[in-house]
């Protein structure tokens, strides 16, 4: 064994890699359980890929056969019901985990310098995940699958000049049909592997800038501990807790995340009374509908996701870290969270009466909070300085400024 | 009941149907709770109610004859039922779809997934079949589904005697429970397997928790 490792080590940095990136990889000792959600997302990704491959062995991507083949999986394939329910529950679990992961990043300001590339790659991952989930949702070929895809692909009509052509190009037909189903299946199988590659990028960036931590301050070397065994065991414990909750849904309430209408086979001639997207798209759907004009709605919806990218620049405060030492920022975070919940609620209901107005106000708030962040963060810094910063934070800011002066001095000479 | 007799029954029932075009399930009718429990006898009787009444019009296209052993039918009973059909043939309605379409203006939907395809489906089915009322002389309608094209199979709307009503109530609950099984035949297997998986994970997670505490105790 040792000989084999030595043989490999001469040709490939195996031991060095494992040491540097896993066993001895330095990790802040003060991470809370909120830092478990990255590894949890990786676990769900693996579960989705494995169950997905087994589903693909029995699924038939054909408009005439798809619905029946899913029932065949549920009834005739050995443990097919388990694989299918794990996969359908896993999709929702994925979004829950990712949204918590994002909320943690927002709350603790983990997106701030020098972690911008982690934040952007994470955002790319979210968009890939959304696309994958959206295409996967078409595959059972139920009423919601069909009409959801019809509504969402139709949004691309908003593309200037070539809108109609883009919609046909996406669907492969004038309306969602067999051609759409087969291409969505192909892409639904492909995208997870692109996600895996993007996770690779996310990890390389992480291991270069290292984990953020609840204090928001980059720690001294002495405050770091080796990843193994401390965080391996902590992550495994997190896996255990997650799997218990996940399997409670899989075994005892697997249809919580499946709309009843999706057990009716797709019928192009009969529009369901009320088309709702999956829960994880609801806030964005509410923003889409808040704007009466199609083009405006689509732009607002796209912006609502893309706008996260500029956060590292919107936050003008020099106070390091996130909401912990920053009361105004914390308030913004809380208001934003409530706003997203309100949007989800509005997105789930038919757009009638007062709800239309609520949706519009919540949409306005959504963007207003981003827009107000620069001014608020600058004001907050002044306010905090007036009241006196804790000395260690003060020290950190001066240290950082000194460093920058040195760096810039060097480049000038 | 043979085929022609069944069709005659339909024609009879049809004379009671008021064909209305604005069919829609109304949301404001509260669904009624089922008080019968899921057990072998209720499932079995539910199946026979389906077989003797509903099957005239409705398929169970995902249920094979062989699956019926799960609701307590013996091999002999299944053989008698299926006649010349194979064991892996699925349960088809006795009325051909084209005839049904002519009679009702719609092919009656397959019932294998009905208990999942409506919100709170089992209760929905029960409530649906016990919500018929006499609108006017010999014309009925349904509180839950205004303008439904399915006749009042149990003649619930014209039954006065409370004892008879109770009997209908029971039979409808049984058929609803049977349809719940048909929509989710792996339910029992799923629930019993879940106990083991979750118990195993709980023990494992507890051990991991103590291990984590012990490892972290080494840190000063």
Coordinates of C-alpha atoms in Angstrom, one line a residue:
Chain A
X1 CA 0.0 0.0 0.0
X2 CA 2.7 2.4 1.0
X3 CA 4.7 1.5 -2.0
X4 CA 1.7 2.1 -4.2
X5 CA 1.2 5.6 -2.7
X6 CA 4.9 6.3 -3.1
X7 CA 4.7 5.3 -6.7
X8 CA 1.8 7.6 -7.3
X9 CA 3.3 10.4 -5.3
X10 CA 6.3 10.5 -7.7
X11 CA 3.9 11.1 -10.5
X12 CA 0.9 12.8 -9.0
X13 CA 0.7 15.0 -5.8
X14 CA -1.7 12.6 -4.1
X15 CA -0.4 12.7 -0.5
X16 CA 0.4 16.4 -0.8
X17 CA -3.1 17.2 -2.1
X18 CA -4.9 15.2 0.5
X19 CA -2.9 16.9 3.3
X20 CA -3.1 20.4 1.9
X21 CA -6.8 20.4 0.8
X22 CA -8.4 17.9 3.2
X23 CA -6.7 16.6 6.3
X24 CA -4.6 19.6 7.2
X25 CA -6.6 22.2 5.4
X26 CA -6.8 25.1 7.9
X27 CA -10.4 26.0 8.9
X28 CA -11.5 28.7 11.3
X29 CA -12.4 27.0 14.6
X30 CA -15.4 29.2 15.3
X31 CA -17.7 28.1 12.4
X32 CA -21.3 27.6 13.4
X33 CA -23.6 25.0 12.1
X34 CA -24.7 27.4 9.4
X35 CA -21.3 26.6 7.7
X36 CA -22.6 23.0 7.2
X37 CA -24.8 23.9 4.3
X38 CA -22.1 23.9 1.7
X39 CA -21.2 20.3 2.3
X40 CA -24.9 19.5 2.6
X41 CA -25.4 20.9 -0.9
X42 CA -22.7 18.6 -2.2
X43 CA -24.4 15.6 -0.5
X44 CA -27.8 16.4 -2.1
X45 CA -26.0 16.9 -5.5
X46 CA -24.6 13.4 -5.2
X47 CA -28.0 11.9 -4.1
X48 CA -29.7 13.6 -7.1
X49 CA -27.1 12.3 -9.6
X50 CA -27.3 8.8 -8.3
X51 CA -31.1 8.6 -8.1
X52 CA -31.3 10.4 -11.4
X53 CA -29.2 7.9 -13.2
X54 CA -31.4 5.1 -12.0
X55 CA -34.5 6.9 -13.0
X56 CA -33.1 7.5 -16.4
X57 CA -32.7 3.7 -16.9
X58 CA -36.5 3.3 -16.7
X59 CA -37.9 6.6 -17.8
X60 CA -39.1 7.1 -21.4
X61 CA -38.6 10.6 -22.8
X62 CA -41.5 10.5 -25.2
X63 CA -44.7 12.5 -24.9
X64 CA -46.8 9.4 -25.3
X65 CA -44.9 7.3 -22.8
X66 CA -43.4 9.6 -20.3
X67 CA -46.3 9.8 -17.8
X68 CA -46.9 6.0 -17.9
X69 CA -43.2 5.3 -17.5
X70 CA -43.1 7.3 -14.3
X71 CA -46.1 5.3 -13.0
X72 CA -44.2 2.2 -14.2
X73 CA -41.3 3.3 -12.0
X74 CA -43.6 3.9 -9.1
X75 CA -45.4 0.6 -9.3
X76 CA -43.3 -2.0 -11.1
X77 CA -39.6 -1.2 -10.8
X78 CA -38.0 -2.6 -7.6
X79 CA -37.9 0.3 -5.2
X80 CA -38.7 2.6 -8.0
X81 CA -41.0 4.5 -5.7
X82 CA -38.1 5.1 -3.4
X83 CA -35.8 6.3 -6.1
X84 CA -38.4 8.6 -7.6
X85 CA -39.5 10.1 -4.3
X86 CA -35.9 10.6 -3.2
X87 CA -35.3 12.5 -6.5
X88 CA -38.4 14.6 -6.3
X89 CA -37.9 15.4 -2.6
X90 CA -34.2 15.9 -3.3
X91 CA -35.0 18.8 -5.7
X92 CA -36.8 20.7 -2.9
X93 CA -34.2 19.8 -0.4
X94 CA -31.5 21.1 -2.7
X95 CA -33.2 24.5 -2.8
X96 CA -33.8 24.7 0.9
X97 CA -30.1 23.9 1.5
X98 CA -28.9 26.4 -1.1
X99 CA -31.2 29.2 0.1
X100 CA -30.0 28.7 3.7
X101 CA -26.4 28.7 2.4
X102 CA -27.1 31.9 0.6
X103 CA -28.8 33.5 3.6
X104 CA -25.8 32.6 5.7
X105 CA -23.5 34.2 3.1
X106 CA -25.6 37.4 3.2
X107 CA -26.0 37.6 6.9
X108 CA -22.3 37.2 7.7
X109 CA -21.1 39.2 4.7
X110 CA -19.2 36.2 3.3
X111 CA -19.6 37.6 -0.2
X112 CA -17.3 40.6 0.6
X113 CA -13.8 41.0 -0.5
X114 CA -11.9 38.7 -1.2
X115 CA -14.7 36.2 -1.8
X116 CA -16.4 37.9 -4.8
X117 CA -15.5 35.0 -7.1
X118 CA -17.0 32.5 -4.7
X119 CA -20.2 34.6 -4.6
X120 CA -20.4 34.9 -8.3
X121 CA -19.7 31.2 -8.9
X122 CA -22.3 30.4 -6.3
X123 CA -24.7 32.6 -8.1
X124 CA -23.9 30.8 -11.4
X125 CA -24.5 27.5 -9.6
X126 CA -27.9 28.8 -8.4
X127 CA -28.9 29.7 -12.0
X128 CA -27.7 26.3 -13.3
X129 CA -29.7 24.6 -10.5
X130 CA -32.8 26.5 -11.4
X131 CA -32.5 25.6 -15.0
X132 CA -31.9 21.9 -14.1
X133 CA -34.9 21.8 -11.8
X134 CA -37.1 23.6 -14.3
X135 CA -36.3 21.1 -17.1
X136 CA -36.6 18.1 -14.7
X137 CA -40.0 19.3 -13.7
X138 CA -41.2 18.8 -17.3
X139 CA -40.2 15.1 -17.4
X140 CA -43.2 13.5 -15.5
X141 CA -45.3 15.1 -18.2
X142 CA -48.2 16.0 -15.9
X143 CA -50.5 19.0 -16.2
X144 CA -48.3 21.3 -14.1
X145 CA -45.1 20.1 -15.9
X146 CA -46.6 20.9 -19.2
X147 CA -48.2 24.2 -18.4
X148 CA -45.4 25.4 -16.3
X149 CA -43.0 24.8 -19.2
X150 CA -45.5 26.5 -21.5
X151 CA -45.7 29.6 -19.4
X152 CA -41.9 29.9 -18.6
X153 CA -40.7 29.3 -22.2
X154 CA -43.3 31.8 -23.3
X155 CA -41.5 34.4 -21.3
X156 CA -38.7 34.4 -23.8
X157 CA -41.1 36.1 -26.2
X158 CA -39.9 39.2 -24.4
X159 CA -36.6 39.0 -26.3
X160 CA -36.4 42.1 -28.5
X161 CA -37.0 41.6 -32.2
X162 CA -36.6 37.8 -32.3
X163 CA -38.8 36.8 -29.4
X164 CA -41.1 34.5 -31.3
X165 CA -38.2 32.7 -33.0
X166 CA -36.4 32.2 -29.6
X167 CA -39.5 30.6 -28.1
X168 CA -39.8 28.2 -31.0
X169 CA -36.1 27.5 -30.9
X170 CA -36.3 26.6 -27.2
X171 CA -39.4 24.4 -27.5
X172 CA -38.4 22.8 -30.8
X173 CA -42.0 23.3 -31.8
X174 CA -44.7 26.0 -31.8
X175 CA -45.8 24.8 -28.4
X176 CA -44.4 22.6 -25.8
X177 CA -44.5 19.0 -27.1
X178 CA -42.5 15.9 -27.7
X179 CA -39.5 17.9 -29.1
X180 CA -39.4 20.0 -26.0
X181 CA -39.6 16.9 -23.7
X182 CA -36.7 15.1 -25.4
X183 CA -34.4 18.2 -25.4
X184 CA -35.2 19.0 -21.8
X185 CA -34.4 15.4 -20.9
X186 CA -31.0 15.6 -22.7
X187 CA -30.2 18.8 -21.0
X188 CA -31.5 17.7 -17.6
X189 CA -29.0 14.9 -17.8
X190 CA -26.2 17.1 -18.9
X191 CA -26.5 20.1 -16.6
X192 CA -25.7 18.3 -13.3
X193 CA -22.3 17.5 -14.7
X194 CA -21.8 21.2 -15.6
X195 CA -22.8 21.9 -12.0
X196 CA -20.2 19.5 -10.8
X197 CA -17.5 21.3 -12.8
X198 CA -18.8 24.7 -11.4
X199 CA -18.6 23.3 -7.9
X200 CA -15.0 22.4 -8.7
X201 CA -14.4 26.1 -9.4
X202 CA -16.2 27.1 -6.3
X203 CA -14.0 24.8 -4.2
X204 CA -10.7 26.0 -5.8
X205 CA -11.7 29.5 -5.0
X206 CA -12.7 28.5 -1.5
X207 CA -9.4 26.8 -0.8
X208 CA -7.5 29.8 -1.9
X209 CA -9.4 32.5 0.1
X210 CA -10.4 30.0 2.9
X211 CA -13.7 29.9 4.8
X212 CA -15.2 33.1 6.2
X213 CA -16.4 32.8 9.8
X214 CA -19.0 34.2 12.1
X215 CA -16.8 37.0 13.4
X216 CA -16.4 38.3 9.9
X217 CA -12.8 39.0 10.6
X218 CA -10.0 37.0 8.9
X219 CA -8.5 35.0 11.7
X220 CA -4.9 34.6 12.8
X221 CA -3.2 31.3 11.9
X222 CA -3.5 30.2 15.5
X223 CA -7.3 30.3 15.3
X224 CA -7.4 27.8 12.5
X225 CA -7.8 24.1 13.1
X226 CA -7.2 21.2 10.6
X227 CA -10.2 20.2 8.6
X228 CA -9.8 16.6 9.6
X229 CA -11.0 15.4 12.1
X230 CA -12.8 18.5 13.3
X231 CA -14.9 19.4 10.3
X232 CA -15.1 15.9 8.8
X233 CA -17.0 14.8 11.9
X234 CA -19.0 17.9 12.1
X235 CA -20.1 17.6 8.5
X236 CA -21.0 14.0 8.9
X237 CA -23.1 14.8 11.9
X238 CA -24.8 17.5 9.8
X239 CA -25.4 14.8 7.1
X240 CA -27.1 12.6 9.7
X241 CA -29.5 15.4 10.8
X242 CA -30.2 16.3 7.2
X243 CA -30.9 12.8 6.1
X244 CA -33.3 12.2 9.0
X245 CA -35.5 15.2 8.0
X246 CA -35.2 14.3 4.3
X247 CA -36.2 10.7 4.8
X248 CA -39.2 11.7 7.0
X249 CA -40.5 13.5 3.9
X250 CA -39.5 10.7 1.5
X251 CA -41.2 8.0 3.5
X252 CA -44.1 9.8 5.2
X253 CA -45.0 12.8 3.1
X254 CA -43.5 12.4 -0.4
X255 CA -46.2 14.3 -2.1
X256 CA -45.8 17.5 -0.1
X257 CA -43.6 18.9 -2.9
X258 CA -45.7 17.5 -5.8
X259 CA -48.7 19.5 -7.0
X260 CA -51.9 17.3 -7.2
X261 CA -52.5 18.5 -10.8
X262 CA -49.2 16.8 -11.8
X263 CA -50.8 13.4 -11.4
X264 CA -53.1 14.3 -14.3
X265 CA -51.4 13.5 -17.7
X266 CA -50.4 16.6 -19.7
X267 CA -53.3 17.8 -21.8
X268 CA -52.5 20.6 -24.3
X269 CA -56.2 21.4 -24.7
X270 CA -57.0 21.9 -21.1
X271 CA -55.4 24.7 -19.1
X272 CA -55.4 24.1 -15.4
X273 CA -57.4 26.7 -13.4
X274 CA -54.3 28.0 -11.6
X275 CA -50.8 27.5 -12.8
X276 CA -48.2 27.7 -10.1
X277 CA -44.5 27.1 -10.4
X278 CA -42.5 25.0 -7.8
X279 CA -42.2 26.7 -4.4
X280 CA -38.6 27.6 -5.0
X281 CA -39.5 29.9 -7.9
X282 CA -42.3 31.6 -6.2
X283 CA -40.6 34.9 -5.2
X284 CA -39.2 35.4 -8.7
X285 CA -42.6 34.5 -10.2
X286 CA -44.2 37.1 -8.0
X287 CA -41.8 39.7 -9.2
X288 CA -42.5 38.7 -12.8
X289 CA -46.2 39.2 -12.3
X290 CA -45.9 42.5 -10.3
X291 CA -45.0 44.3 -13.5
X292 CA -48.0 44.5 -15.8
X293 CA -45.9 44.5 -19.0
X294 CA -44.3 41.2 -20.2
X295 CA -41.0 42.7 -21.2
X296 CA -40.7 44.7 -17.9
X297 CA -41.7 41.7 -15.9
X298 CA -39.1 39.5 -17.4
X299 CA -36.4 42.1 -17.0
X300 CA -37.4 42.6 -13.4
X301 CA -37.3 38.9 -12.7
X302 CA -33.9 38.4 -14.4
X303 CA -32.6 41.4 -12.4
X304 CA -33.9 40.1 -9.2
X305 CA -31.5 37.2 -9.5
X306 CA -28.6 38.9 -11.2
X307 CA -28.6 41.9 -8.8
X308 CA -26.9 39.7 -6.1
X309 CA -23.7 39.9 -8.2
X310 CA -23.1 43.6 -7.4
X311 CA -23.6 43.2 -3.6
X312 CA -19.9 43.2 -2.9
X313 CA -19.8 46.7 -4.5
X314 CA -23.1 48.0 -3.0
X315 CA -21.8 47.3 0.5
X316 CA -19.6 50.4 1.0
X317 CA -18.9 49.9 4.7
X318 CA -15.3 49.4 5.9
X319 CA -16.5 47.6 9.0
X320 CA -15.5 44.0 8.3
X321 CA -17.9 41.1 8.4
X322 CA -21.6 40.9 8.3
X323 CA -24.6 41.6 10.3
X324 CA -23.1 40.7 13.6
X325 CA -21.5 44.1 14.3
X326 CA -23.7 46.1 12.0
X327 CA -27.2 46.8 13.3
X328 CA -28.4 48.6 10.2
X329 CA -27.2 45.8 7.9
X330 CA -28.8 43.3 10.2
X331 CA -32.1 45.2 9.9
X332 CA -31.8 45.2 6.1
X333 CA -31.3 41.4 6.2
X334 CA -34.3 40.8 8.3
X335 CA -36.5 43.1 6.2
X336 CA -35.2 41.4 3.0
X337 CA -36.0 37.9 4.4
X338 CA -39.5 38.9 5.3
X339 CA -40.0 40.5 1.9
X340 CA -38.9 37.3 0.2
X341 CA -41.5 35.3 2.3
X342 CA -44.2 37.8 1.3
X343 CA -43.2 37.5 -2.3
X344 CA -43.4 33.7 -2.1
X345 CA -46.9 33.9 -0.7
X346 CA -48.1 36.3 -3.4
X347 CA -46.5 34.1 -6.0
X348 CA -48.5 31.1 -4.8
X349 CA -51.8 32.8 -5.0
X350 CA -53.9 33.9 -8.0
X351 CA -53.2 37.6 -8.8
X352 CA -56.4 39.1 -7.5
X353 CA -57.5 42.1 -5.5
X354 CA -55.2 43.4 -2.8
X355 CA -52.6 40.8 -3.5
X356 CA -51.6 42.5 -6.7
X357 CA -50.7 45.6 -4.8
X358 CA -48.9 43.6 -2.0
X359 CA -46.9 41.9 -4.7
X360 CA -46.0 45.3 -6.3
X361 CA -45.0 46.8 -2.9
X362 CA -42.9 43.7 -2.1
X363 CA -41.2 43.9 -5.5
X364 CA -40.4 47.6 -5.0
X365 CA -39.0 46.8 -1.5
X366 CA -36.9 44.0 -2.9
X367 CA -35.0 46.4 -5.3
X368 CA -35.2 49.3 -2.9
X369 CA -33.2 47.4 -0.3
X370 CA -30.4 46.8 -2.8
X371 CA -30.5 50.3 -4.0
X372 CA -30.4 51.7 -0.5
X373 CA -27.5 49.6 0.7
X374 CA -24.6 51.9 -0.4
X375 CA -26.0 54.9 1.4
X376 CA -27.0 52.9 4.5
X377 CA -23.7 51.1 4.8
X378 CA -21.8 54.4 4.6
X379 CA -24.1 56.1 7.1
X380 CA -23.9 53.0 9.3
X381 CA -20.1 53.1 9.3
X382 CA -20.1 56.8 10.4
X383 CA -22.7 56.0 13.1
X384 CA -20.7 53.1 14.4
X385 CA -17.4 55.1 14.5
X386 CA -19.1 57.9 16.3
X387 CA -20.1 55.5 19.0
X388 CA -16.6 54.0 19.1
X389 CA -15.6 50.7 17.4
X390 CA -14.3 47.8 19.5
X391 CA -10.5 48.2 19.5
X392 CA -9.8 44.9 17.7
X393 CA -12.1 46.0 14.8
X394 CA -10.4 49.4 14.7
X395 CA -7.0 47.6 14.6
X396 CA -8.1 45.4 11.7
X397 CA -9.3 48.3 9.6
X398 CA -6.0 50.2 10.1
X399 CA -4.0 47.0 9.4
X400 CA -6.0 46.5 6.2
X401 CA -5.5 50.1 5.1
X402 CA -1.7 50.0 5.8
X403 CA -1.4 46.8 3.8
X404 CA -3.2 48.4 0.9
X405 CA -0.9 51.5 1.1
X406 CA 2.1 49.2 1.0
X407 CA 0.7 47.3 -2.0
X408 CA -0.2 50.4 -3.9
X409 CA 3.2 52.1 -3.0
X410 CA 4.9 49.1 -4.4
X411 CA 3.1 49.2 -7.7
X412 CA 3.8 52.9 -8.1
X413 CA 7.6 52.5 -7.6
Chain B
X1 CA -74.1 -8.0 -13.8
X2 CA -73.5 -8.5 -17.5
X3 CA -72.6 -6.0 -20.1
X4 CA -76.0 -5.3 -21.6
X5 CA -77.6 -5.0 -18.2
X6 CA -74.9 -2.5 -17.2
X7 CA -75.4 -0.4 -20.3
X8 CA -79.1 -0.4 -19.7
X9 CA -78.5 0.8 -16.2
X10 CA -76.5 3.6 -17.7
X11 CA -79.2 4.6 -20.0
X12 CA -81.5 4.6 -17.0
X13 CA -79.2 6.7 -15.0
X14 CA -78.6 9.0 -18.0
X15 CA -82.2 9.9 -18.0
X16 CA -81.5 11.6 -14.7
X17 CA -78.5 13.5 -15.9
X18 CA -78.7 17.1 -16.5
X19 CA -76.1 17.9 -19.0
X20 CA -74.5 21.2 -18.1
X21 CA -71.5 22.7 -19.8
X22 CA -70.1 24.9 -17.1
X23 CA -68.6 22.1 -15.1
X24 CA -66.3 23.1 -12.3
X25 CA -65.3 21.9 -8.9
X26 CA -66.2 24.5 -6.4
X27 CA -63.6 25.4 -3.8
X28 CA -65.8 26.5 -1.0
X29 CA -67.3 23.1 -0.1
X30 CA -65.6 21.7 2.9
X31 CA -64.2 18.1 2.4
X32 CA -65.6 15.5 4.8
X33 CA -63.4 13.4 6.9
X34 CA -63.3 9.6 6.6
X35 CA -64.0 7.7 9.8
X36 CA -63.5 4.2 8.5
X37 CA -60.0 2.8 9.1
X38 CA -57.7 1.4 6.4
X39 CA -58.0 -2.4 6.9
X40 CA -58.2 -5.5 4.7
X41 CA -62.0 -5.7 4.9
X42 CA -62.7 -2.1 4.0
X43 CA -60.2 -2.3 1.1
X44 CA -61.7 -5.5 -0.2
X45 CA -65.3 -4.2 0.0
X46 CA -64.1 -1.0 -1.5
X47 CA -62.7 -3.0 -4.4
X48 CA -66.0 -4.8 -4.9
X49 CA -67.9 -1.6 -4.9
X50 CA -65.6 -0.2 -7.5
X51 CA -65.9 -3.5 -9.5
X52 CA -69.7 -3.6 -9.3
X53 CA -70.4 0.1 -9.8
X54 CA -67.6 2.4 -10.8
X55 CA -66.0 0.0 -13.2
X56 CA -69.0 0.3 -15.5
X57 CA -67.5 3.6 -16.6
X58 CA -64.0 4.0 -15.0
X59 CA -60.7 2.3 -15.8
X60 CA -58.0 1.5 -13.3
X61 CA -55.4 1.4 -16.0
X62 CA -52.4 1.0 -13.6
X63 CA -53.9 -1.8 -11.6
X64 CA -53.4 -5.4 -12.8
X65 CA -55.5 -8.3 -11.7
X66 CA -52.5 -9.7 -10.0
X67 CA -52.2 -6.5 -7.8
X68 CA -55.6 -7.3 -6.3
X69 CA -54.0 -9.8 -3.9
X70 CA -52.7 -6.7 -2.1
X71 CA -56.3 -5.8 -1.1
X72 CA -57.0 -9.3 0.2
X73 CA -58.4 -11.1 -2.8
X74 CA -57.5 -14.8 -3.0
X75 CA -56.0 -16.3 -6.1
X76 CA -59.2 -18.1 -6.8
X77 CA -61.3 -14.9 -6.5
X78 CA -58.9 -13.2 -8.9
X79 CA -59.2 -16.0 -11.4
X80 CA -63.0 -15.8 -11.2
X81 CA -62.9 -12.1 -11.7
X82 CA -60.5 -12.0 -14.7
X83 CA -62.2 -14.7 -16.7
X84 CA -60.3 -14.9 -19.9
X85 CA -58.1 -11.9 -19.1
X86 CA -54.5 -12.4 -18.2
X87 CA -53.2 -11.9 -14.7
X88 CA -51.2 -8.9 -15.8
X89 CA -54.0 -7.3 -17.7
X90 CA -55.2 -4.1 -16.2
X91 CA -58.8 -3.3 -15.0
X92 CA -60.7 -1.8 -17.9
X93 CA -64.2 -0.2 -17.8
X94 CA -67.0 -2.3 -19.1
X95 CA -68.4 0.5 -21.2
X96 CA -66.3 1.2 -24.3
X97 CA -64.9 4.8 -24.2
X98 CA -66.7 5.8 -27.3
X99 CA -70.1 4.8 -25.9
X100 CA -69.3 6.6 -22.6
X101 CA -68.2 9.6 -24.6
X102 CA -71.5 9.6 -26.4
X103 CA -73.5 9.1 -23.3
X104 CA -71.8 11.7 -21.1
X105 CA -70.0 14.0 -23.5
X106 CA -66.8 13.0 -21.9
X107 CA -64.8 9.8 -21.4
X108 CA -65.0 9.1 -17.6
X109 CA -61.4 9.6 -16.3
X110 CA -59.2 6.8 -15.2
X111 CA -59.4 6.4 -11.4
X112 CA -56.0 4.9 -10.7
X113 CA -54.5 8.2 -9.7
X114 CA -57.6 10.1 -8.7
X115 CA -56.8 10.0 -5.0
X116 CA -53.5 11.8 -5.8
X117 CA -54.7 14.0 -8.6
X118 CA -57.0 16.1 -6.4
X119 CA -56.0 18.0 -3.3
X120 CA -56.7 15.8 -0.4
X121 CA -57.9 13.2 -2.9
X122 CA -59.4 10.5 -0.7
X123 CA -61.6 12.9 1.1
X124 CA -62.4 14.6 -2.2
X125 CA -63.8 11.4 -3.7
X126 CA -65.8 10.7 -0.6
X127 CA -67.2 14.2 -0.5
X128 CA -67.9 14.2 -4.2
X129 CA -70.1 11.1 -4.2
X130 CA -72.0 12.3 -1.1
X131 CA -72.6 15.8 -2.3
X132 CA -75.4 15.1 -4.8
X133 CA -78.6 16.9 -4.3
X134 CA -81.9 17.2 -6.0
X135 CA -82.0 20.5 -7.7
X136 CA -85.6 20.2 -8.8
X137 CA -87.9 17.3 -9.6
X138 CA -85.7 14.5 -11.1
X139 CA -82.8 16.9 -11.8
X140 CA -79.8 16.6 -9.6
X141 CA -76.5 18.4 -9.2
X142 CA -73.4 18.2 -7.0
X143 CA -72.3 20.8 -4.4
X144 CA -68.7 20.0 -4.8
X145 CA -68.7 19.8 -8.6
X146 CA -71.4 21.9 -10.1
X147 CA -72.7 20.5 -13.4
X148 CA -70.9 17.2 -13.1
X149 CA -71.6 14.7 -15.9
X150 CA -71.4 11.7 -13.7
X151 CA -74.8 10.5 -12.5
X152 CA -75.6 10.0 -8.8
X153 CA -74.4 6.4 -8.7
X154 CA -75.6 5.7 -5.2
X155 CA -78.8 7.7 -5.6
X156 CA -77.6 9.7 -2.6
X157 CA -79.7 12.7 -3.6
X158 CA -83.0 10.8 -3.4
X159 CA -82.3 8.6 -0.4
X160 CA -84.3 9.7 2.6
X161 CA -83.9 7.0 5.1
X162 CA -81.0 7.8 7.5
X163 CA -80.1 4.1 7.8
X164 CA -79.8 3.8 4.0
X165 CA -77.8 7.0 3.9
X166 CA -75.4 5.7 6.4
X167 CA -74.9 2.6 4.4
X168 CA -74.1 4.6 1.3
X169 CA -71.8 6.7 3.3
X170 CA -69.9 3.6 4.4
X171 CA -69.6 2.1 0.9
X172 CA -68.4 5.4 -0.5
X173 CA -65.7 5.6 2.2
X174 CA -64.6 2.1 1.4
X175 CA -64.3 2.9 -2.3
X176 CA -62.4 6.0 -1.5
X177 CA -60.0 4.1 0.7
X178 CA -59.6 1.5 -2.1
X179 CA -58.9 4.2 -4.6
X180 CA -56.3 5.7 -2.2
X181 CA -54.6 2.3 -2.3
X182 CA -54.8 2.2 -6.1
X183 CA -53.1 5.6 -6.3
X184 CA -50.3 4.6 -3.9
X185 CA -50.1 0.8 -3.7
X186 CA -46.6 0.9 -2.1
X187 CA -47.8 3.0 0.8
X188 CA -47.6 0.2 3.4
X189 CA -44.2 -0.9 2.2
X190 CA -43.0 2.7 2.2
X191 CA -44.2 3.4 5.7
X192 CA -42.8 0.2 7.3
X193 CA -39.5 0.7 5.5
X194 CA -39.3 4.3 6.7
X195 CA -39.3 3.2 10.4
X196 CA -36.1 1.2 9.9
X197 CA -34.3 3.7 7.8
X198 CA -35.1 6.6 10.1
X199 CA -34.4 4.6 13.3
X200 CA -31.0 3.6 11.8
X201 CA -30.2 7.2 10.9
X202 CA -31.1 8.4 14.4
X203 CA -28.8 5.9 16.1
X204 CA -26.0 6.7 13.6
X205 CA -26.5 10.5 14.1
X206 CA -26.5 10.2 17.8
X207 CA -23.2 8.3 17.7
X208 CA -21.8 10.9 15.3
X209 CA -22.9 13.6 17.7
X210 CA -21.1 12.0 20.6
X211 CA -18.0 11.4 18.5
X212 CA -18.1 15.0 17.4
X213 CA -18.2 16.2 21.0
X214 CA -15.3 13.9 21.9
X215 CA -13.1 15.0 19.1
X216 CA -13.9 18.7 19.7
X217 CA -13.1 18.3 23.4
X218 CA -9.5 17.9 22.4
X219 CA -9.4 21.5 21.4
X220 CA -8.3 24.0 24.0

